Amino acid sequence: MDKLVIQGGHPFSGSVQIAGAKNAALPILAASLLGGAQVSLANVPHVSDVMSMLELLRGLGAEAGPLRNGRLSLSTADVVSSETTYDIVRRMRASFLVLAPLVGRFGHARISRPGGCAIGTRPVDLHLEALQQLGAEVRTEGGVIDVTAHGGLRGERIVFPAPSVGATHTAMMAAASASGESEIVNCAREPEIADTAAFLTAMGATIEGAGTHRMLVQGPTSWRAAHHTILPDRIEAASYLVAAGLTGGRLEVIGGRLEHLGAACHLLEAAGLSIFPSDRGLIAERRGALHSVDMATEAFPGFPTDLQAQFMTLMCLADGVSVIRERIFEQRFMHVPELQRMGADITLSGAAATVRGVPRLQGAEVMATDLRASMSLVLAGLVAEGETVVHRVYHLDRGYEDIDGKLTRCGAHIERVRQ
Ligand code: EPU
């Protein structure tokens, strides 16, 4: 398992190119199963979750070319299997996204039920209820979910009790392969949903209202070959904005988009950053001392849970007390004990963390536990006194493309030690 060794306190500035969004690439790759037509994608991030999804698709019989400079060609014409093994679902929960397209295309699919993970229990009931609403029969046998749509999926009205990004993707892909029109109400509004909808539209579906609370989805009579460019990763972009805030350096985040990061930029500005658009993305710099601000995570367009850990690192060095509330995932505070090892003053109470700013953090050996928690530790390492060693870097590699290369080019002293 690789580790990252970071020497803190070096000047940090320059520009960083943001990759395509992991959380759009994964459902889009899954959606490519729907038509069986040729797909070409651009701006696909070179991260290990994408590699796992490609492995899954190849295992089902898809032909996927190599991923080079973000470009990928893919054909799912020869897919015959609709069964996904536990090994891959265990490694990556997003594997579950292939369920709806497989049921839509073949009328039947089997997939292992995903377990809990480092950030919470993460049930899949909303995904399954959406499929049932479209006429599928769902059976669970010994940890395997078996879904059959006798005579195919049928367009219907799906009303979610609460917005879920993954279940909205499932409902949208299932509805696009159903006969007739579907209405999906109280869906998630994340930009990645609209990106997947754009891809489905390029393949021939008709989708209205993607990115709002209510979508109308109608599948095509036949799927067609499609090209799609994946939108930039807003969480990667915001993670680098936080890096600028922590280090005090001026950073251009190429590909960062204000319209995807409204709530995050608002709070980062309240904390003492200036963020403004450039021709290529966003420029961030710090105005002076960092200020404590309270934050609560919410579904889009609120402050993203995927940025909670990184924002907490910023608050560790701000000049007061910040209360951070996690409202999406019940256990998403695994970074707290690790930040405490670096000298952070954080008290946890249920879903709230009270962060009292300290003048400095000290380098330490810390353990990455999930993707975003790991990034918060790397960010802390950039400004901590002395050396920080982040173990289990494979968590970071799941969603941050070339993390050590990008940070090094901005001046960070960071070395990957392969073990
Ligand atoms: N939920 C249910 N039942 C379901 C599905 C979700 O109760 O069937 C609950 C979850 O337990 C959670 C809430 O609904 O409390 C929202 O979860 P959501 O379904 O929106 O999350 P997800 O689709 O599993 C995606 C991202 C996550 C990101 C969340 C929230 C992908 C592949 N993953 O997960 O990304 O945190 O949305 O924005 O898109 C990450 O990139 O680090 C990451 C964890």
Short mmCIF file of C-alpha atoms and ligand atoms in Angstrom, two decimals:
data_model
loop_
_atom_site.label_atom_id
_atom_site.label_comp_id
_atom_site.label_asym_id
_atom_site.label_seq_id
_atom_site.Cartn_x
_atom_site.Cartn_y
_atom_site.Cartn_z
CA MET A 1 0.00 0.00 0.00
CA ASP A 2 1.50 3.33 -1.08
CA LYS A 3 1.94 6.17 1.36
CA LEU A 4 2.42 9.90 0.83
CA VAL A 5 5.19 11.70 2.70
CA ILE A 6 4.57 15.44 2.87
CA GLN A 7 6.93 18.14 4.16
CA GLY A 8 4.68 20.97 5.32
CA GLY A 9 5.05 24.71 5.03
CA HIS A 10 6.33 25.17 1.48
CA PRO A 11 4.98 27.99 -0.71
CA PHE A 12 2.09 26.78 -2.81
CA SER A 13 0.75 28.54 -5.91
CA GLY A 14 0.29 28.19 -9.67
CA SER A 15 -2.41 26.39 -11.60
CA VAL A 16 -4.00 23.01 -11.45
CA GLN A 17 -6.01 21.24 -14.16
CA ILE A 18 -9.18 19.63 -12.83
CA ALA A 19 -10.10 16.19 -14.21
CA GLY A 20 -13.53 14.99 -15.27
CA ALA A 21 -15.98 14.25 -12.47
CA LYS A 22 -15.65 10.74 -11.05
CA ASN A 23 -19.28 10.80 -9.90
CA ALA A 24 -20.47 11.56 -13.43
CA ALA A 25 -18.04 9.17 -15.16
CA LEU A 26 -19.25 6.18 -13.09
CA PRO A 27 -22.99 6.43 -13.92
CA ILE A 28 -22.19 7.37 -17.52
CA LEU A 29 -20.04 4.25 -17.93
CA ALA A 30 -22.85 2.20 -16.38
CA ALA A 31 -25.39 3.86 -18.71
CA SER A 32 -23.31 2.82 -21.72
CA LEU A 33 -24.68 -0.69 -21.10
CA LEU A 34 -28.16 0.47 -22.10
CA GLY A 35 -27.89 0.74 -25.83
CA GLY A 36 -25.11 -1.55 -26.93
CA ALA A 37 -24.09 1.20 -29.40
CA GLN A 38 -20.57 2.63 -29.73
CA VAL A 39 -19.73 5.27 -27.13
CA SER A 40 -16.84 7.71 -27.08
CA LEU A 41 -16.10 9.75 -23.99
CA ALA A 42 -13.76 12.65 -23.29
CA ASN A 43 -12.51 14.07 -19.99
CA VAL A 44 -12.76 10.68 -18.26
CA PRO A 45 -10.74 10.91 -15.02
CA HIS A 46 -7.85 8.48 -14.63
CA VAL A 47 -8.80 7.33 -11.12
CA SER A 48 -9.04 3.82 -9.75
CA ASP A 49 -12.85 3.85 -9.36
CA VAL A 50 -13.14 4.43 -13.10
CA MET A 51 -10.68 1.58 -13.68
CA SER A 52 -12.81 -0.67 -11.45
CA MET A 53 -15.94 0.25 -13.42
CA LEU A 54 -14.13 -0.55 -16.69
CA GLU A 55 -13.04 -3.88 -15.24
CA LEU A 56 -16.65 -4.60 -14.31
CA LEU A 57 -17.90 -3.70 -17.81
CA ARG A 58 -15.19 -5.80 -19.46
CA GLY A 59 -16.15 -8.67 -17.14
CA LEU A 60 -19.70 -8.43 -18.50
CA GLY A 61 -18.40 -8.61 -22.08
CA ALA A 62 -17.90 -4.94 -23.02
CA GLU A 63 -14.99 -3.86 -25.19
CA ALA A 64 -13.27 -0.80 -23.77
CA GLY A 65 -10.19 0.75 -25.34
CA PRO A 66 -7.37 2.12 -23.18
CA LEU A 67 -8.03 5.37 -21.30
CA ARG A 68 -5.60 7.91 -22.82
CA ASN A 69 -5.63 11.66 -22.16
CA GLY A 70 -9.15 11.34 -20.81
CA ARG A 71 -10.44 9.70 -24.00
CA LEU A 72 -12.15 6.35 -24.05
CA SER A 73 -14.03 4.28 -26.66
CA LEU A 74 -16.43 1.68 -25.51
CA SER A 75 -18.80 -0.84 -27.01
CA THR A 76 -21.24 -2.88 -24.96
CA ALA A 77 -22.73 -4.59 -28.04
CA ASP A 78 -21.35 -7.99 -27.03
CA VAL A 79 -22.44 -7.90 -23.39
CA VAL A 80 -24.35 -11.07 -22.65
CA SER A 81 -23.99 -11.51 -18.90
CA SER A 82 -26.11 -9.56 -16.44
CA GLU A 83 -24.52 -10.89 -13.24
CA THR A 84 -22.06 -8.90 -11.15
CA THR A 85 -19.91 -10.54 -8.51
CA TYR A 86 -19.43 -9.54 -4.86
CA ASP A 87 -15.73 -8.90 -5.32
CA ILE A 88 -16.25 -5.79 -7.41
CA VAL A 89 -19.33 -4.48 -5.57
CA ARG A 90 -17.43 -4.80 -2.29
CA ARG A 91 -14.54 -2.81 -3.72
CA MET A 92 -16.75 -0.07 -5.15
CA ARG A 93 -20.34 0.67 -4.14
CA ALA A 94 -20.95 2.56 -7.37
CA SER A 95 -20.88 -0.84 -9.13
CA PHE A 96 -24.53 -0.97 -8.06
CA LEU A 97 -25.25 1.59 -10.80
CA VAL A 98 -25.06 -1.16 -13.46
CA LEU A 99 -28.18 -2.82 -12.04
CA ALA A 100 -30.78 -0.57 -13.73
CA PRO A 101 -29.19 -0.56 -17.20
CA LEU A 102 -28.78 -4.35 -17.10
CA VAL A 103 -32.42 -4.86 -16.09
CA GLY A 104 -33.49 -2.32 -18.71
CA ARG A 105 -31.57 -4.08 -21.47
CA PHE A 106 -31.91 -7.76 -20.56
CA GLY A 107 -35.05 -7.78 -18.39
CA HIS A 108 -33.08 -9.47 -15.62
CA ALA A 109 -29.95 -8.86 -13.51
CA ARG A 110 -28.28 -10.19 -10.38
CA ILE A 111 -25.93 -8.17 -8.21
CA SER A 112 -24.47 -8.51 -4.72
CA ARG A 113 -26.05 -6.29 -2.09
CA PRO A 114 -23.46 -3.66 -1.14
CA GLY A 115 -22.47 -3.59 2.54
CA GLY A 116 -21.96 -0.57 4.76
CA CYS A 117 -18.84 1.51 4.29
CA ALA A 118 -16.58 3.94 6.14
CA ILE A 119 -19.07 6.80 5.90
CA GLY A 120 -22.33 5.08 6.86
CA THR A 121 -24.73 2.20 6.30
CA ARG A 122 -25.71 3.41 2.82
CA PRO A 123 -28.84 1.37 2.04
CA VAL A 124 -30.11 0.76 -1.52
CA ASP A 125 -33.84 0.65 -0.77
CA LEU A 126 -34.60 3.74 -2.88
CA HIS A 127 -32.88 2.22 -5.93
CA LEU A 128 -34.91 -0.97 -5.58
CA GLU A 129 -38.20 0.83 -4.94
CA ALA A 130 -37.69 2.87 -8.11
CA LEU A 131 -37.18 -0.33 -10.12
CA GLN A 132 -40.26 -1.90 -8.53
CA GLN A 133 -42.30 1.19 -9.38
CA LEU A 134 -41.40 0.60 -13.05
CA GLY A 135 -42.68 -2.96 -12.81
CA ALA A 136 -39.62 -4.96 -11.77
CA GLU A 137 -39.78 -7.80 -9.29
CA VAL A 138 -37.02 -7.69 -6.68
CA ARG A 139 -35.88 -10.73 -4.66
CA THR A 140 -32.99 -10.94 -2.22
CA GLU A 141 -31.34 -14.33 -1.74
CA GLY A 142 -28.34 -14.70 0.53
CA GLY A 143 -26.87 -11.27 -0.11
CA VAL A 144 -27.66 -11.33 -3.83
CA ILE A 145 -30.30 -9.05 -5.30
CA ASP A 146 -32.18 -10.57 -8.21
CA VAL A 147 -34.28 -8.22 -10.33
CA THR A 148 -36.61 -9.29 -13.13
CA ALA A 149 -38.82 -7.11 -15.32
CA HIS A 150 -41.28 -9.54 -16.95
CA GLY A 151 -42.12 -8.07 -20.33
CA GLY A 152 -39.74 -5.14 -19.76
CA LEU A 153 -39.85 -2.03 -17.56
CA ARG A 154 -42.88 0.25 -17.92
CA GLY A 155 -42.91 4.04 -17.60
CA GLU A 156 -44.48 5.24 -14.32
CA ARG A 157 -44.41 7.97 -11.69
CA ILE A 158 -41.63 7.62 -9.10
CA VAL A 159 -41.76 9.84 -6.04
CA PHE A 160 -38.66 9.73 -3.84
CA PRO A 161 -39.20 10.34 -0.10
CA ALA A 162 -35.78 12.04 -0.02
CA PRO A 163 -33.33 12.94 -2.77
CA SER A 164 -30.60 10.37 -3.45
CA VAL A 165 -27.94 10.86 -6.11
CA GLY A 166 -27.49 7.15 -6.80
CA ALA A 167 -31.21 6.30 -6.74
CA THR A 168 -31.94 9.20 -9.09
CA HIS A 169 -29.35 7.77 -11.49
CA THR A 170 -30.93 4.33 -11.17
CA ALA A 171 -34.44 5.70 -11.77
CA MET A 172 -33.33 7.80 -14.73
CA MET A 173 -31.50 4.92 -16.44
CA ALA A 174 -34.36 2.50 -15.77
CA ALA A 175 -36.93 5.00 -17.03
CA ALA A 176 -34.87 5.57 -20.19
CA SER A 177 -35.13 1.88 -20.98
CA ALA A 178 -38.83 1.55 -20.08
CA SER A 179 -41.74 1.70 -22.47
CA GLY A 180 -43.64 4.99 -22.24
CA GLU A 181 -42.87 8.12 -20.24
CA SER A 182 -41.80 8.30 -16.59
CA GLU A 183 -42.01 11.15 -14.13
CA ILE A 184 -39.41 11.24 -11.35
CA VAL A 185 -40.26 13.52 -8.45
CA ASN A 186 -38.03 14.78 -5.61
CA CYS A 187 -34.94 13.70 -7.45
CA ALA A 188 -31.39 14.76 -6.63
CA ARG A 189 -30.24 17.92 -8.43
CA GLU A 190 -26.47 17.40 -8.44
CA PRO A 191 -24.70 18.55 -11.65
CA GLU A 192 -23.59 14.94 -12.22
CA ILE A 193 -27.28 13.96 -12.72
CA ALA A 194 -27.63 16.55 -15.46
CA ASP A 195 -24.40 15.28 -17.04
CA THR A 196 -25.66 11.69 -17.10
CA ALA A 197 -28.95 12.98 -18.54
CA ALA A 198 -26.99 14.76 -21.29
CA PHE A 199 -25.24 11.48 -22.11
CA LEU A 200 -28.53 9.55 -22.19
CA THR A 201 -29.95 12.28 -24.44
CA ALA A 202 -26.95 11.94 -26.78
CA MET A 203 -27.78 8.21 -26.97
CA GLY A 204 -31.36 9.02 -27.95
CA ALA A 205 -33.42 9.40 -24.75
CA THR A 206 -35.63 12.45 -24.14
CA ILE A 207 -35.16 13.95 -20.69
CA GLU A 208 -36.69 17.15 -19.36
CA GLY A 209 -35.91 18.78 -16.05
CA ALA A 210 -32.53 17.16 -15.24
CA GLY A 211 -30.95 19.23 -12.47
CA THR A 212 -34.38 20.12 -11.02
CA HIS A 213 -36.65 18.33 -8.53
CA ARG A 214 -38.77 16.77 -11.27
CA MET A 215 -37.73 14.93 -14.41
CA LEU A 216 -39.67 13.53 -17.33
CA VAL A 217 -37.90 10.65 -19.05
CA GLN A 218 -38.80 8.87 -22.27
CA GLY A 219 -36.56 6.21 -23.78
CA PRO A 220 -35.67 6.06 -27.48
CA THR A 221 -37.09 3.55 -29.93
CA SER A 222 -33.50 2.60 -30.70
CA TRP A 223 -30.27 3.67 -29.01
CA ARG A 224 -27.62 5.39 -31.08
CA ALA A 225 -23.84 5.85 -30.94
CA ALA A 226 -22.88 8.83 -28.79
CA HIS A 227 -20.00 11.12 -27.88
CA HIS A 228 -19.94 12.93 -24.56
CA THR A 229 -17.47 15.11 -22.65
CA ILE A 230 -17.68 14.61 -18.88
CA LEU A 231 -18.07 17.75 -16.78
CA PRO A 232 -15.19 18.85 -14.50
CA ASP A 233 -15.00 17.41 -11.00
CA ARG A 234 -16.41 20.07 -8.68
CA ILE A 235 -15.17 18.30 -5.54
CA GLU A 236 -11.62 18.05 -6.84
CA ALA A 237 -11.83 21.73 -7.83
CA ALA A 238 -13.09 22.77 -4.40
CA SER A 239 -10.42 20.65 -2.66
CA TYR A 240 -7.76 22.73 -4.43
CA LEU A 241 -9.57 25.96 -3.49
CA VAL A 242 -9.23 24.82 0.13
CA ALA A 243 -5.52 24.18 -0.49
CA ALA A 244 -5.15 27.81 -1.60
CA GLY A 245 -6.97 28.95 1.55
CA LEU A 246 -4.75 26.89 3.83
CA THR A 247 -1.41 27.73 2.24
CA GLY A 248 -2.18 31.38 1.43
CA GLY A 249 -0.98 30.82 -2.15
CA ARG A 250 -2.68 32.13 -5.29
CA LEU A 251 -4.08 29.23 -7.28
CA GLU A 252 -5.85 28.98 -10.60
CA VAL A 253 -8.20 26.00 -10.64
CA ILE A 254 -8.64 25.24 -14.33
CA GLY A 255 -12.09 23.80 -14.96
CA GLY A 256 -13.58 25.03 -11.66
CA ARG A 257 -17.12 26.36 -12.22
CA LEU A 258 -18.82 28.82 -9.91
CA GLU A 259 -22.30 27.54 -10.84
CA HIS A 260 -21.37 24.10 -9.44
CA LEU A 261 -19.71 25.46 -6.31
CA GLY A 262 -21.96 28.28 -5.15
CA ALA A 263 -22.44 27.16 -1.54
CA ALA A 264 -18.80 26.10 -1.16
CA CYS A 265 -17.41 29.35 -2.57
CA HIS A 266 -19.78 31.37 -0.40
CA LEU A 267 -18.44 29.73 2.78
CA LEU A 268 -14.81 29.78 1.62
CA GLU A 269 -15.15 33.52 1.02
CA ALA A 270 -16.68 33.95 4.48
CA ALA A 271 -13.64 32.08 5.82
CA GLY A 272 -11.27 34.59 4.24
CA LEU A 273 -10.67 33.57 0.62
CA SER A 274 -11.23 35.62 -2.52
CA ILE A 275 -12.53 33.48 -5.36
CA PHE A 276 -13.16 34.90 -8.80
CA PRO A 277 -13.63 33.49 -12.29
CA SER A 278 -10.79 33.43 -14.84
CA ASP A 279 -10.91 32.53 -18.54
CA ARG A 280 -10.09 28.95 -17.66
CA GLY A 281 -11.82 28.40 -14.32
CA LEU A 282 -11.48 29.97 -10.89
CA ILE A 283 -8.71 31.85 -9.11
CA ALA A 284 -8.45 31.65 -5.33
CA GLU A 285 -6.29 33.54 -2.87
CA ARG A 286 -6.45 34.29 0.83
CA ARG A 287 -7.20 37.80 2.04
CA GLY A 288 -5.56 37.59 5.50
CA ALA A 289 -6.32 35.45 8.55
CA LEU A 290 -8.74 32.55 8.26
CA HIS A 291 -12.09 33.03 10.02
CA SER A 292 -14.25 30.35 11.59
CA VAL A 293 -17.64 29.79 9.98
CA ASP A 294 -20.35 27.26 10.75
CA MET A 295 -21.31 24.79 8.05
CA ALA A 296 -23.93 22.09 7.47
CA THR A 297 -23.78 19.65 4.58
CA GLU A 298 -26.82 19.41 2.33
CA ALA A 299 -27.89 17.99 -1.00
CA PHE A 300 -27.03 20.18 -4.00
CA PRO A 301 -27.16 23.17 -4.25
CA GLY A 302 -26.17 23.11 -0.55
CA PHE A 303 -22.66 22.56 0.80
CA PRO A 304 -21.50 19.10 -0.42
CA THR A 305 -20.81 16.32 2.05
CA ASP A 306 -17.88 15.38 -0.19
CA LEU A 307 -16.17 18.62 0.89
CA GLN A 308 -16.92 18.43 4.60
CA ALA A 309 -13.60 16.86 5.63
CA GLN A 310 -11.49 19.28 3.57
CA PHE A 311 -13.44 22.26 4.95
CA MET A 312 -12.85 20.95 8.47
CA THR A 313 -9.08 21.07 7.91
CA LEU A 314 -9.44 24.73 6.94
CA MET A 315 -11.44 25.43 10.10
CA CYS A 316 -8.73 23.73 12.21
CA LEU A 317 -6.52 26.75 11.46
CA ALA A 318 -9.17 29.50 11.58
CA ASP A 319 -9.40 32.12 14.32
CA GLY A 320 -12.45 31.00 16.32
CA VAL A 321 -14.96 28.19 16.79
CA SER A 322 -16.76 26.49 13.92
CA VAL A 323 -19.62 24.01 14.21
CA ILE A 324 -19.74 21.55 11.31
CA ARG A 325 -22.88 19.46 10.90
CA GLU A 326 -22.96 16.35 8.71
CA ARG A 327 -26.51 15.82 7.45
CA ILE A 328 -26.02 13.30 4.61
CA PHE A 329 -23.92 10.43 6.03
CA GLU A 330 -24.10 9.53 9.73
CA GLN A 331 -20.50 8.36 10.19
CA ARG A 332 -18.58 10.71 7.99
CA PHE A 333 -16.13 11.90 10.67
CA MET A 334 -13.37 9.29 10.32
CA HIS A 335 -10.86 12.06 9.62
CA VAL A 336 -11.44 13.63 13.05
CA PRO A 337 -9.17 11.34 15.12
CA GLU A 338 -6.45 11.67 12.48
CA LEU A 339 -6.67 15.48 12.45
CA GLN A 340 -6.54 15.36 16.26
CA ARG A 341 -3.25 13.45 15.97
CA MET A 342 -1.95 16.46 14.09
CA GLY A 343 -2.94 18.81 16.91
CA ALA A 344 -6.44 19.84 15.82
CA ASP A 345 -8.92 20.77 18.55
CA ILE A 346 -12.17 19.04 17.56
CA THR A 347 -15.02 17.76 19.75
CA LEU A 348 -17.53 15.37 18.27
CA SER A 349 -21.13 15.14 19.40
CA GLY A 350 -23.41 13.03 17.24
CA ALA A 351 -23.52 14.51 13.77
CA ALA A 352 -21.80 17.75 14.81
CA ALA A 353 -18.11 18.57 15.15
CA THR A 354 -17.00 21.65 17.07
CA VAL A 355 -13.68 22.85 15.72
CA ARG A 356 -11.63 25.33 17.76
CA GLY A 357 -8.98 26.89 15.59
CA VAL A 358 -5.35 26.33 16.62
CA PRO A 359 -2.33 28.40 15.49
CA ARG A 360 -0.63 25.43 13.80
CA LEU A 361 -0.85 21.71 13.09
CA GLN A 362 2.04 19.29 13.56
CA GLY A 363 3.05 16.62 11.08
CA ALA A 364 2.19 13.06 12.13
CA GLU A 365 1.62 9.56 10.77
CA VAL A 366 -2.05 9.36 9.82
CA MET A 367 -4.32 6.82 8.21
CA ALA A 368 -6.59 7.51 5.25
CA THR A 369 -10.03 5.94 5.75
CA ASP A 370 -12.07 7.10 2.78
CA LEU A 371 -11.55 9.28 -0.24
CA ARG A 372 -12.49 12.70 1.10
CA ALA A 373 -11.14 12.07 4.62
CA SER A 374 -7.80 11.24 2.98
CA MET A 375 -7.77 14.53 1.11
CA SER A 376 -8.37 16.43 4.35
CA LEU A 377 -5.22 14.82 5.77
CA VAL A 378 -3.13 15.65 2.71
CA LEU A 379 -4.33 19.27 2.93
CA ALA A 380 -3.41 19.35 6.62
CA GLY A 381 0.02 17.95 5.73
CA LEU A 382 0.66 20.81 3.29
CA VAL A 383 0.63 23.34 6.14
CA ALA A 384 1.62 21.25 9.18
CA GLU A 385 5.00 21.73 10.82
CA GLY A 386 7.40 18.97 9.79
CA GLU A 387 6.58 15.69 8.12
CA THR A 388 3.18 14.09 7.62
CA VAL A 389 2.86 10.52 6.40
CA VAL A 390 -0.52 9.57 4.97
CA HIS A 391 -0.96 5.79 4.87
CA ARG A 392 -3.40 3.87 2.65
CA VAL A 393 -3.23 6.27 -0.25
CA TYR A 394 -5.32 3.91 -2.40
CA HIS A 395 -8.36 5.71 -0.96
CA LEU A 396 -7.15 8.96 -2.56
CA ASP A 397 -6.36 7.29 -5.86
CA ARG A 398 -10.02 6.26 -6.13
CA GLY A 399 -11.05 9.82 -6.90
CA TYR A 400 -8.15 12.28 -7.19
CA GLU A 401 -6.28 12.03 -10.48
CA ASP A 402 -2.49 12.39 -10.18
CA ILE A 403 -2.78 13.94 -6.72
CA ASP A 404 0.96 13.97 -5.95
CA GLY A 405 1.87 15.29 -9.42
CA LYS A 406 -0.66 18.13 -9.27
CA LEU A 407 0.35 19.18 -5.75
CA THR A 408 4.07 18.99 -6.60
CA ARG A 409 3.63 21.25 -9.61
CA CYS A 410 2.13 23.88 -7.28
CA GLY A 411 5.16 23.74 -4.98
CA ALA A 412 4.21 21.11 -2.41
CA HIS A 413 6.93 18.78 -1.17
CA ILE A 414 5.20 15.45 -1.45
CA GLU A 415 6.59 12.05 -2.24
CA ARG A 416 4.79 8.79 -2.96
CA VAL A 417 6.51 5.85 -1.34
CA ARG A 418 5.53 2.57 -2.95
CA GLN A 419 5.36 -0.34 -0.55
N1 EPU B 1 -30.01 6.62 0.90
C1 EPU B 1 -30.99 5.76 1.37
N2 EPU B 1 -31.43 4.77 0.55
C2 EPU B 1 -30.93 4.60 -0.72
C3 EPU B 1 -29.95 5.48 -1.20
C4 EPU B 1 -29.50 6.49 -0.35
O1 EPU B 1 -31.44 5.89 2.49
O2 EPU B 1 -31.39 3.68 -1.41
C5 EPU B 1 -29.52 7.70 1.78
C6 EPU B 1 -28.02 7.57 2.09
O3 EPU B 1 -27.78 6.67 3.15
C7 EPU B 1 -27.66 8.99 2.42
C8 EPU B 1 -28.56 9.81 1.50
O4 EPU B 1 -29.61 8.93 1.09
O5 EPU B 1 -27.97 9.29 3.75
C9 EPU B 1 -27.89 10.37 0.28
O6 EPU B 1 -27.13 9.36 -0.36
P1 EPU B 1 -26.99 9.31 -1.95
O7 EPU B 1 -27.79 8.17 -2.47
O8 EPU B 1 -27.29 10.68 -2.50
O9 EPU B 1 -25.44 8.99 -2.13
P2 EPU B 1 -24.78 7.99 -3.15
O10 EPU B 1 -25.48 8.03 -4.45
O11 EPU B 1 -24.56 6.68 -2.49
C10 EPU B 1 -23.21 9.79 -4.17
C11 EPU B 1 -21.73 9.95 -4.39
C12 EPU B 1 -21.06 10.17 -3.05
C13 EPU B 1 -21.65 11.41 -2.40
C14 EPU B 1 -23.17 11.28 -2.28
C15 EPU B 1 -23.85 12.53 -1.75
C16 EPU B 1 -21.33 8.64 -6.37
C17 EPU B 1 -20.70 7.46 -6.99
N3 EPU B 1 -21.21 8.77 -5.04
O12 EPU B 1 -23.35 8.66 -3.33
O13 EPU B 1 -19.68 10.40 -3.34
O14 EPU B 1 -21.09 11.60 -1.12
O15 EPU B 1 -23.73 10.99 -3.57
O16 EPU B 1 -23.58 13.61 -2.53
O17 EPU B 1 -21.90 9.48 -7.04
C18 EPU B 1 -17.39 10.47 -2.89
O18 EPU B 1 -17.21 10.82 -4.07
O19 EPU B 1 -16.47 10.51 -2.04
C19 EPU B 1 -18.70 9.99 -2.47
C20 EPU B 1 -18.89 9.30 -1.36
#
